[in-house]
Amino acid sequence: MCGIAGFITNENTDSKGKAVQTVFNQLKLLEYRGYDSAGIAYIDNHEIKVIKKAGRLTELEKLVPNTPASNIAIGHSRWATHGAPTDLNAHPHYDRYEHVVIIHNGIIENYLEIKNNLAQEGHTFYSDTDSEVIAHLIGKEHSDGTSLEEAVKQATKVMRGAYGIVAISKKDPDKIVAAKMASPIVIGVTDTCSMVASDIPALLPYTKKVVILEDGDIATLYPNNITIIDKNGEIKEPEFTEINWDIKQAEKGGYEHFMLKEIHETPEVINQCLSGRIDEKNIIRLEQVFSQQVWGEIERVTIVGCGTAYHAGLMGKYLFEQLLRIPTDVYNASEFRYSQPVLSSKTLAVIISQSGETADTLAALKLCKENRIRTLGIVNVVGSSIARECDKTLFIQAGPEISVASTKAYTAQVMVLILLTLHVAQIREMPGVKIPEALLEIRQFSDKIKDLLLLEDDIRDLAKIVKDSTLLFYTGRGIDYYAALEGALKIKEIAYMHTQECSSGELKHGPLALVEKGVTGIFLSNEKQLNEKLASNIKEFKARDGQVVCLASYLCPQIANSVDKYIQLNGTKCVYLDAILSSILLQLLAYYTAKELACDIDKPRNLAKSVTVE
Ligand code: M6R
């Protein structure tokens, strides 16, 4: 999820010598991608120069030369995935001979294997990134006089995973080469220059005519033209698209709000999150977590988080207890320190946070550390305080989340909890946990989410009904109850609607008193064995004049015949995955309801993305 920029021009144009400044400006236009470090490489006097720095772009700006320096430059703003945000891990990265530099967006799944092989050949690596191996692979192919584009092509044959790569070489200095696989690359051409970027906004001030590369394409940019070869090595005509977005729209990839964009990024996020963690033989690899012996010792899990992260933690409780039979408590981080939690050397604390900076969660982590219990972070932002302070951290690989309402990060947090549970089930040889079957479903999950998003129009229609309700009940049984809690938070947060969330079985113990005409109940139905019980709860609700909407992967005829509206989703064989699917529909429902009510969706009143005060 990094930002990529590149620019090439020649001596006979107004832009001559301005490559570095142009690339820096392009990086500024990609700021919404989030920055933890950035860098630029350019060719000056037949030498490649690299400037790079941890921190925000203003840090890099101090190093940008004031005078026109070059006609060719590439730049990168990093969203750390492998290796902390440091100067050394910032891109660009050199090859062994310092002839080539590259920038990279994505994850190279087999980078460790490549790194070990190259190390045996005498290559030395300076960063902790997966990306540095790309520079070494390209440099190796390029060292015998092979053209830069051919060297890139050969290198991509060795790599597995996702990449948007841009490379320049001092031995082949009149071109920029870009390659794409499952990570976006766009190219723009004018009469006097060519440019490349990860996202359209970086090109818009210069041109509206862009070429969007396809997977397997390798493009070579010259000052005023480009050539492309496709995945089969065939030359292909660049297909130009006219972009009519303004910059603000373009930042959101054409979506009206970051929230909707981020919901639509979920399939890609799931792929990133799984990348390198499940191999072809269906084995879960989470080696960076605790040893087998440690997992054998753990007798209790304590999960801590706030808001959406807390709700992901509830899903974790379900998984740890149902699949691993490990007793699990889940705490709101703000309550944790004051609840005198019972912690022993056999407790594992799981600390969940998207930002890794939430003050309450950080304080809870400190208490765990004072009690010397093992801590495992589930975090999005690499290099954040929580990621650094936990004994071990699993990154959710969701990329920057800009919308205050968390969506894709929640889904990725739950996915990491699922992988963790299956990993431990594997170690503890849990009877009854069908790991291969689960992994088969998990592998297809990204596609399942893509299918699910086709229900968007139905949800948009549903929002028109929901928006007029005086009160919304969010309810379900079993794991559906936890998904319902998160759905309720979402609609509260961005549509400012009053919600009553409870497990369906609890309705009759109190909340049912609130049901009357004008109240809508959103019932989730994924727990097959609880379906008949749910049917009774729905009847109780209907009998009090409440309107009932059901989102269901499984629906017994009794329910289908009694609800006012139902949306059927195409489920999986794992109820915990179906619960995630429901929660994505609830994110969309919150979004479209807030839109109906003309709310400020990405910046809801009274809230902030990262809460760094207690
Ligand atoms: O960055 P964190 O995950 O620690 O943030 C925790 C909560 O503040 C956060 O999930 C909040 O509830 C979201 N705005 C919910 O959409």
CSV table of N, CA and C in Angstrom, one decimal, residues 303-441:
chain,number,residue,atom,x,y,z
A,303,ILE,N,-7.9,-10.8,25.9
A,303,ILE,CA,-7.8,-10.0,24.8
A,303,ILE,C,-8.2,-8.5,25.2
A,304,VAL,N,-7.5,-7.6,24.6
A,304,VAL,CA,-7.7,-6.2,25.0
A,304,VAL,C,-7.8,-5.3,23.7
A,305,GLY,N,-8.7,-4.4,23.6
A,305,GLY,CA,-8.8,-3.5,22.5
A,305,GLY,C,-9.9,-2.5,22.7
A,306,CYS,N,-10.1,-1.5,21.9
A,306,CYS,CA,-11.1,-0.5,22.0
A,306,CYS,C,-12.0,-0.5,20.7
A,307,GLY,N,-13.3,-0.2,20.9
A,307,GLY,CA,-14.2,0.0,19.8
A,307,GLY,C,-14.2,-1.3,18.9
A,308,THR,N,-13.9,-1.0,17.6
A,308,THR,CA,-13.9,-2.1,16.6
A,308,THR,C,-12.9,-3.2,17.0
A,309,ALA,N,-11.7,-2.8,17.5
A,309,ALA,CA,-10.7,-3.8,17.9
A,309,ALA,C,-11.2,-4.7,19.0
A,310,TYR,N,-12.0,-4.1,19.9
A,310,TYR,CA,-12.6,-4.9,21.0
A,310,TYR,C,-13.6,-5.9,20.4
A,311,HIS,N,-14.3,-5.4,19.4
A,311,HIS,CA,-15.3,-6.4,18.7
A,311,HIS,C,-14.5,-7.5,18.0
A,312,ALA,N,-13.4,-7.2,17.4
A,312,ALA,CA,-12.6,-8.2,16.8
A,312,ALA,C,-12.2,-9.2,17.9
A,313,GLY,N,-11.8,-8.6,19.0
A,313,GLY,CA,-11.4,-9.5,20.2
A,313,GLY,C,-12.5,-10.5,20.6
A,314,LEU,N,-13.8,-10.0,20.5
A,314,LEU,CA,-14.9,-10.9,20.8
A,314,LEU,C,-14.9,-12.1,19.9
A,315,MET,N,-14.7,-11.8,18.6
A,315,MET,CA,-14.6,-12.9,17.6
A,315,MET,C,-13.4,-13.9,18.0
A,316,GLY,N,-12.4,-13.3,18.5
A,316,GLY,CA,-11.2,-14.1,19.0
A,316,GLY,C,-11.6,-15.0,20.1
A,317,LYS,N,-12.4,-14.4,21.0
A,317,LYS,CA,-12.9,-15.2,22.2
A,317,LYS,C,-13.7,-16.5,21.6
A,318,TYR,N,-14.6,-16.2,20.7
A,318,TYR,CA,-15.3,-17.3,20.1
A,318,TYR,C,-14.4,-18.4,19.6
A,319,LEU,N,-13.4,-17.9,18.8
A,319,LEU,CA,-12.5,-18.9,18.1
A,319,LEU,C,-11.6,-19.6,19.2
A,320,PHE,N,-11.1,-18.9,20.1
A,320,PHE,CA,-10.2,-19.6,21.1
A,320,PHE,C,-11.0,-20.6,21.9
A,321,GLU,N,-12.2,-20.2,22.3
A,321,GLU,CA,-12.9,-21.1,23.2
A,321,GLU,C,-13.6,-22.3,22.4
A,322,GLN,N,-14.1,-21.9,21.2
A,322,GLN,CA,-14.8,-23.0,20.4
A,322,GLN,C,-13.8,-24.0,19.8
A,323,LEU,N,-12.8,-23.4,19.2
A,323,LEU,CA,-11.9,-24.3,18.5
A,323,LEU,C,-10.7,-24.8,19.3
A,324,LEU,N,-10.2,-24.0,20.3
A,324,LEU,CA,-9.0,-24.4,21.0
A,324,LEU,C,-9.4,-24.8,22.5
A,325,ARG,N,-10.6,-24.5,22.9
A,325,ARG,CA,-11.0,-24.7,24.3
A,325,ARG,C,-10.1,-24.0,25.3
A,326,ILE,N,-9.6,-22.9,25.0
A,326,ILE,CA,-8.8,-22.1,25.9
A,326,ILE,C,-9.8,-21.0,26.5
A,327,PRO,N,-9.9,-20.9,27.8
A,327,PRO,CA,-10.8,-19.9,28.3
A,327,PRO,C,-10.3,-18.5,28.0
A,328,THR,N,-11.1,-17.6,27.5
A,328,THR,CA,-10.7,-16.3,27.0
A,328,THR,C,-11.5,-15.2,27.6
A,329,ASP,N,-10.9,-14.1,28.0
A,329,ASP,CA,-11.6,-12.9,28.5
A,329,ASP,C,-11.3,-11.8,27.5
A,330,VAL,N,-12.3,-11.0,27.3
A,330,VAL,CA,-12.1,-9.8,26.4
A,330,VAL,C,-12.4,-8.6,27.2
A,331,TYR,N,-11.5,-7.6,27.2
A,331,TYR,CA,-11.7,-6.4,27.9
A,331,TYR,C,-11.7,-5.2,27.0
A,332,ASN,N,-12.6,-4.2,27.3
A,332,ASN,CA,-12.4,-2.8,26.8
A,332,ASN,C,-11.1,-2.3,27.4
A,333,ALA,N,-10.2,-1.9,26.6
A,333,ALA,CA,-8.9,-1.4,27.1
A,333,ALA,C,-9.0,-0.4,28.2
A,334,SER,N,-10.0,0.5,28.1
A,334,SER,CA,-10.2,1.6,29.0
A,334,SER,C,-10.6,1.0,30.4
A,335,GLU,N,-11.1,-0.2,30.5
A,335,GLU,CA,-11.6,-0.8,31.8
A,335,GLU,C,-10.5,-1.7,32.4
A,336,PHE,N,-9.6,-2.1,31.5
A,336,PHE,CA,-8.7,-3.2,31.9
A,336,PHE,C,-7.9,-2.9,33.1
A,337,ARG,N,-7.3,-1.7,33.2
A,337,ARG,CA,-6.4,-1.4,34.3
A,337,ARG,C,-7.1,-1.3,35.6
A,338,TYR,N,-8.4,-1.0,35.5
A,338,TYR,CA,-9.2,-0.7,36.7
A,338,TYR,C,-10.0,-2.0,37.2
A,339,SER,N,-9.8,-3.1,36.4
A,339,SER,CA,-10.6,-4.3,36.7
A,339,SER,C,-9.8,-5.3,37.5
A,340,GLN,N,-8.6,-4.9,37.9
A,340,GLN,CA,-7.7,-5.9,38.6
A,340,GLN,C,-7.8,-7.2,37.9
A,341,PRO,N,-7.4,-7.3,36.6
A,341,PRO,CA,-7.5,-8.5,35.9
A,341,PRO,C,-6.6,-9.6,36.5
A,342,VAL,N,-7.1,-10.8,36.5
A,342,VAL,CA,-6.3,-11.9,37.0
A,342,VAL,C,-5.3,-12.4,35.9
A,343,LEU,N,-4.0,-12.2,36.1
A,343,LEU,CA,-3.0,-12.5,35.1
A,343,LEU,C,-2.0,-13.5,35.7
A,344,SER,N,-1.7,-14.5,35.0
A,344,SER,CA,-0.7,-15.4,35.5
A,344,SER,C,0.3,-15.7,34.4
A,345,SER,N,1.4,-16.4,34.8
A,345,SER,CA,2.5,-16.7,33.8
A,345,SER,C,1.9,-17.6,32.7
A,346,LYS,N,0.7,-18.1,32.9
A,346,LYS,CA,0.2,-19.0,31.8
A,346,LYS,C,-0.9,-18.2,31.0
A,347,THR,N,-0.9,-16.9,31.2
A,347,THR,CA,-1.9,-16.1,30.5
A,347,THR,C,-1.2,-15.5,29.3
A,348,LEU,N,-1.8,-15.5,28.1
A,348,LEU,CA,-1.3,-14.7,27.0
A,348,LEU,C,-2.3,-13.5,26.8
A,349,ALA,N,-1.7,-12.3,26.7
A,349,ALA,CA,-2.5,-11.1,26.4
A,349,ALA,C,-2.4,-10.9,24.9
A,350,VAL,N,-3.5,-10.7,24.3
A,350,VAL,CA,-3.6,-10.4,22.8
A,350,VAL,C,-4.1,-9.0,22.8
A,351,ILE,N,-3.2,-8.1,22.2
A,351,ILE,CA,-3.5,-6.7,22.2
A,351,ILE,C,-3.9,-6.3,20.7
A,352,ILE,N,-5.1,-5.8,20.5
A,352,ILE,CA,-5.6,-5.6,19.2
A,352,ILE,C,-5.7,-4.0,19.0
A,353,SER,N,-5.1,-3.5,17.9
A,353,SER,CA,-5.2,-2.1,17.6
A,353,SER,C,-4.8,-1.9,16.1
A,354,GLN,N,-5.7,-1.2,15.4
A,354,GLN,CA,-5.4,-0.8,14.0
A,354,GLN,C,-4.2,0.1,14.0
A,355,SER,N,-4.3,1.2,14.8
A,355,SER,CA,-3.3,2.3,14.7
A,355,SER,C,-2.1,1.9,15.5
A,356,GLY,N,-2.2,1.1,16.5
A,356,GLY,CA,-1.1,0.8,17.4
A,356,GLY,C,-0.7,1.9,18.3
A,357,GLU,N,-1.6,2.9,18.4
A,357,GLU,CA,-1.3,4.1,19.2
A,357,GLU,C,-2.4,4.4,20.2
A,358,THR,N,-3.5,3.7,20.3
A,358,THR,CA,-4.6,4.0,21.1
A,358,THR,C,-4.1,4.0,22.6
A,359,ALA,N,-4.3,5.2,23.3
A,359,ALA,CA,-3.7,5.4,24.6
A,359,ALA,C,-4.2,4.3,25.6
A,360,ASP,N,-5.5,4.0,25.6
A,360,ASP,CA,-6.1,3.1,26.5
A,360,ASP,C,-5.5,1.7,26.3
A,361,THR,N,-5.3,1.3,25.1
A,361,THR,CA,-4.8,0.0,24.7
A,361,THR,C,-3.3,-0.1,25.1
A,362,LEU,N,-2.6,1.0,24.9
A,362,LEU,CA,-1.2,1.0,25.2
A,362,LEU,C,-1.0,0.9,26.7
A,363,ALA,N,-1.9,1.6,27.5
A,363,ALA,CA,-1.8,1.5,28.9
A,363,ALA,C,-2.1,0.1,29.4
A,364,ALA,N,-3.0,-0.6,28.8
A,364,ALA,CA,-3.3,-2.0,29.1
A,364,ALA,C,-2.1,-2.9,28.9
A,365,LEU,N,-1.5,-2.6,27.7
A,365,LEU,CA,-0.3,-3.4,27.4
A,365,LEU,C,0.8,-3.2,28.4
A,366,LYS,N,0.9,-2.0,28.9
A,366,LYS,CA,2.0,-1.7,29.9
A,366,LYS,C,1.7,-2.5,31.2
A,367,LEU,N,0.4,-2.5,31.5
A,367,LEU,CA,0.1,-3.3,32.7
A,367,LEU,C,0.4,-4.8,32.5
A,368,CYS,N,0.2,-5.3,31.4
A,368,CYS,CA,0.5,-6.7,31.1
A,368,CYS,C,2.0,-6.9,31.2
A,369,LYS,N,2.8,-5.9,30.7
A,369,LYS,CA,4.2,-6.1,30.8
A,369,LYS,C,4.7,-6.0,32.2
A,370,GLU,N,4.1,-5.1,33.0
A,370,GLU,CA,4.5,-5.0,34.4
A,370,GLU,C,4.3,-6.3,35.1
A,371,ASN,N,3.2,-7.0,34.7
A,371,ASN,CA,2.9,-8.3,35.3
A,371,ASN,C,3.6,-9.5,34.6
A,372,ARG,N,4.5,-9.1,33.7
A,372,ARG,CA,5.4,-10.1,33.0
A,372,ARG,C,4.7,-11.2,32.4
A,373,ILE,N,3.5,-10.9,31.8
A,373,ILE,CA,2.9,-11.9,31.0
A,373,ILE,C,3.2,-11.8,29.5
A,374,ARG,N,3.1,-12.8,28.8
A,374,ARG,CA,3.4,-12.8,27.4
A,374,ARG,C,2.4,-11.9,26.6
A,375,THR,N,2.9,-11.1,25.7
A,375,THR,CA,2.0,-10.2,24.9
A,375,THR,C,2.1,-10.5,23.4
A,376,LEU,N,1.0,-10.5,22.8
A,376,LEU,CA,1.0,-10.7,21.3
A,376,LEU,C,0.1,-9.6,20.7
A,377,GLY,N,0.7,-8.7,19.9
A,377,GLY,CA,0.0,-7.6,19.2
A,377,GLY,C,-0.7,-8.1,17.9
A,378,ILE,N,-1.8,-7.6,17.6
A,378,ILE,CA,-2.4,-7.7,16.3
A,378,ILE,C,-2.7,-6.3,15.8
A,379,VAL,N,-1.8,-5.8,14.9
A,379,VAL,CA,-1.7,-4.4,14.7
A,379,VAL,C,-1.6,-4.2,13.2
A,380,ASN,N,-2.1,-3.0,12.8
A,380,ASN,CA,-1.9,-2.6,11.3
A,380,ASN,C,-0.7,-1.8,11.1
A,381,VAL,N,-0.4,-0.8,11.9
A,381,VAL,CA,0.7,0.1,11.6
A,381,VAL,C,2.0,-0.4,12.1
A,382,VAL,N,2.9,-0.8,11.2
A,382,VAL,CA,4.2,-1.3,11.5
A,382,VAL,C,5.0,-0.1,12.2
A,383,GLY,N,5.7,-0.4,13.2
A,383,GLY,CA,6.5,0.7,13.8
A,383,GLY,C,5.7,1.5,14.8
A,384,SER,N,4.5,1.2,15.0
A,384,SER,CA,3.7,1.9,16.0
A,384,SER,C,4.1,1.4,17.4
A,385,SER,N,3.6,2.2,18.4
A,385,SER,CA,4.1,1.9,19.8
A,385,SER,C,3.7,0.5,20.2
A,386,ILE,N,2.4,0.1,19.9
A,386,ILE,CA,2.0,-1.2,20.4
A,386,ILE,C,2.7,-2.3,19.7
A,387,ALA,N,3.0,-2.1,18.4
A,387,ALA,CA,3.7,-3.1,17.6
A,387,ALA,C,5.1,-3.3,18.2
A,388,ARG,N,5.7,-2.2,18.6
A,388,ARG,CA,7.1,-2.2,19.1
A,388,ARG,C,7.1,-2.8,20.5
A,389,GLU,N,6.1,-2.6,21.3
A,389,GLU,CA,6.2,-3.0,22.7
A,389,GLU,C,5.7,-4.4,23.0
A,390,CYS,N,4.9,-4.9,22.1
A,390,CYS,CA,4.5,-6.3,22.4
A,390,CYS,C,5.7,-7.3,22.2
A,391,ASP,N,5.6,-8.4,22.9
A,391,ASP,CA,6.7,-9.4,22.7
A,391,ASP,C,6.7,-9.9,21.2
A,392,LYS,N,5.6,-10.1,20.7
A,392,LYS,CA,5.5,-10.5,19.3
A,392,LYS,C,4.3,-9.8,18.7
A,393,THR,N,4.4,-9.5,17.4
A,393,THR,CA,3.3,-8.8,16.7
A,393,THR,C,2.9,-9.5,15.4
A,394,LEU,N,1.6,-9.7,15.2
A,394,LEU,CA,1.2,-10.1,13.9
A,394,LEU,C,0.6,-8.9,13.2
A,395,PHE,N,1.0,-8.6,12.0
A,395,PHE,CA,0.5,-7.4,11.3
A,395,PHE,C,-0.7,-7.9,10.4
A,396,ILE,N,-1.7,-7.0,10.4
A,396,ILE,CA,-2.9,-7.4,9.6
A,396,ILE,C,-2.8,-7.1,8.1
A,397,GLN,N,-1.8,-6.3,7.7
A,397,GLN,CA,-1.5,-6.0,6.3
A,397,GLN,C,-2.7,-5.3,5.6
A,398,ALA,N,-3.4,-4.4,6.3
A,398,ALA,CA,-4.6,-3.8,5.7
A,398,ALA,C,-4.3,-2.6,4.9
A,399,GLY,N,-3.1,-2.1,5.0
A,399,GLY,CA,-2.8,-0.8,4.4
A,399,GLY,C,-3.4,0.4,5.1
A,400,PRO,N,-3.1,1.6,4.7
A,400,PRO,CA,-3.6,2.8,5.4
A,400,PRO,C,-5.1,2.8,5.5
A,401,GLU,N,-5.7,3.0,6.7
A,401,GLU,CA,-7.1,3.2,6.8
A,401,GLU,C,-7.4,4.6,7.2
A,402,ILE,N,-8.0,5.3,6.3
A,402,ILE,CA,-8.2,6.8,6.5
A,402,ILE,C,-9.6,7.1,7.1
A,403,SER,N,-10.6,6.4,6.7
A,403,SER,CA,-11.9,6.7,7.2
A,403,SER,C,-11.9,6.4,8.8
A,404,VAL,N,-12.6,7.3,9.5
A,404,VAL,CA,-12.6,7.1,11.0
A,404,VAL,C,-13.3,5.8,11.3
A,405,ALA,N,-14.4,5.4,10.5
A,405,ALA,CA,-15.0,4.2,10.8
A,405,ALA,C,-14.2,3.0,10.2
A,406,SER,N,-13.7,2.2,11.1
A,406,SER,CA,-12.9,1.1,10.7
A,406,SER,C,-13.7,0.0,10.0
A,407,THR,N,-13.2,-0.4,8.8
A,407,THR,CA,-13.9,-1.5,8.0
A,407,THR,C,-12.9,-2.6,7.7
A,408,LYS,N,-12.0,-2.3,6.7
A,408,LYS,CA,-11.1,-3.4,6.2
A,408,LYS,C,-10.2,-3.8,7.3
A,409,ALA,N,-9.9,-2.9,8.3
A,409,ALA,CA,-9.0,-3.4,9.3
A,409,ALA,C,-9.7,-4.4,10.3
A,410,TYR,N,-11.0,-4.2,10.5
A,410,TYR,CA,-11.7,-5.1,11.4
A,410,TYR,C,-11.7,-6.5,10.7
A,411,THR,N,-12.0,-6.5,9.4
A,411,THR,CA,-12.0,-7.8,8.7
A,411,THR,C,-10.7,-8.5,8.8
A,412,ALA,N,-9.6,-7.7,8.6
A,412,ALA,CA,-8.3,-8.3,8.6
A,412,ALA,C,-7.9,-8.7,10.0
A,413,GLN,N,-8.3,-8.0,11.0
A,413,GLN,CA,-8.0,-8.4,12.4
A,413,GLN,C,-8.6,-9.7,12.7
A,414,VAL,N,-9.9,-9.9,12.3
A,414,VAL,CA,-10.6,-11.2,12.5
A,414,VAL,C,-9.9,-12.3,11.7
A,415,MET,N,-9.5,-12.0,10.5
A,415,MET,CA,-8.8,-13.0,9.7
A,415,MET,C,-7.5,-13.5,10.4
A,416,VAL,N,-6.7,-12.5,10.9
A,416,VAL,CA,-5.5,-12.9,11.6
A,416,VAL,C,-5.8,-13.7,12.9
A,417,LEU,N,-6.9,-13.4,13.6
A,417,LEU,CA,-7.3,-14.2,14.7
A,417,LEU,C,-7.7,-15.7,14.3
A,418,ILE,N,-8.3,-15.8,13.1
A,418,ILE,CA,-8.7,-17.1,12.6
A,418,ILE,C,-7.4,-17.9,12.3
A,419,LEU,N,-6.4,-17.2,11.6
A,419,LEU,CA,-5.2,-17.9,11.2
A,419,LEU,C,-4.4,-18.3,12.5
A,420,LEU,N,-4.4,-17.4,13.5
A,420,LEU,CA,-3.8,-17.7,14.7
A,420,LEU,C,-4.4,-19.0,15.4
A,421,THR,N,-5.7,-19.0,15.4
A,421,THR,CA,-6.4,-20.1,16.1
A,421,THR,C,-6.1,-21.4,15.3
A,422,LEU,N,-6.1,-21.4,14.0
A,422,LEU,CA,-5.8,-22.6,13.3
A,422,LEU,C,-4.4,-23.0,13.5
A,423,HIS,N,-3.5,-22.0,13.6
A,423,HIS,CA,-2.1,-22.3,13.8
A,423,HIS,C,-1.9,-23.1,15.1
A,424,VAL,N,-2.6,-22.6,16.2
A,424,VAL,CA,-2.5,-23.2,17.5
A,424,VAL,C,-3.2,-24.6,17.5
A,425,ALA,N,-4.3,-24.6,16.7
A,425,ALA,CA,-5.0,-25.9,16.7
A,425,ALA,C,-4.1,-27.0,16.0
A,426,GLN,N,-3.3,-26.5,15.1
A,426,GLN,CA,-2.4,-27.4,14.4
A,426,GLN,C,-1.3,-27.9,15.4
A,427,ILE,N,-0.8,-26.9,16.2
A,427,ILE,CA,0.2,-27.3,17.2
A,427,ILE,C,-0.3,-28.2,18.3
A,428,ARG,N,-1.5,-27.8,18.7
A,428,ARG,CA,-2.1,-28.6,19.9
A,428,ARG,C,-2.9,-29.8,19.4
A,429,GLU,N,-2.8,-30.0,18.1
A,429,GLU,CA,-3.5,-31.2,17.5
A,429,GLU,C,-5.0,-31.3,18.0
A,430,MET,N,-5.7,-30.2,17.9
A,430,MET,CA,-7.1,-30.2,18.4
A,430,MET,C,-8.0,-31.1,17.6
A,431,PRO,N,-8.6,-32.1,18.3
A,431,PRO,CA,-9.5,-33.0,17.6
A,431,PRO,C,-10.7,-32.2,17.1
A,432,GLY,N,-11.3,-32.5,16.0
A,432,GLY,CA,-12.5,-31.8,15.6
A,432,GLY,C,-12.3,-30.5,14.8
A,433,VAL,N,-11.1,-30.0,14.8
A,433,VAL,CA,-10.9,-28.8,14.0
A,433,VAL,C,-10.4,-29.2,12.6
A,434,LYS,N,-11.2,-29.0,11.7
A,434,LYS,CA,-10.9,-29.5,10.3
A,434,LYS,C,-10.1,-28.5,9.6
A,435,ILE,N,-8.8,-28.5,9.8
A,435,ILE,CA,-7.9,-27.4,9.3
A,435,ILE,C,-7.9,-27.4,7.8
A,436,PRO,N,-7.7,-28.5,7.1
A,436,PRO,CA,-7.6,-28.4,5.6
A,436,PRO,C,-8.9,-27.8,5.0
A,437,GLU,N,-10.1,-28.3,5.6
A,437,GLU,CA,-11.4,-27.7,5.1
A,437,GLU,C,-11.5,-26.2,5.3
A,438,ALA,N,-11.0,-25.8,6.5
A,438,ALA,CA,-11.1,-24.4,6.8
A,438,ALA,C,-10.2,-23.6,5.9
A,439,LEU,N,-9.0,-24.1,5.7
A,439,LEU,CA,-8.0,-23.4,4.8
A,439,LEU,C,-8.5,-23.3,3.4
A,440,LEU,N,-9.3,-24.3,2.9
A,440,LEU,CA,-9.8,-24.3,1.6
A,440,LEU,C,-10.8,-23.1,1.5
A,441,GLU,N,-11.6,-23.0,2.5
A,441,GLU,CA,-12.6,-21.8,2.5
A,441,GLU,C,-11.9,-20.5,2.6
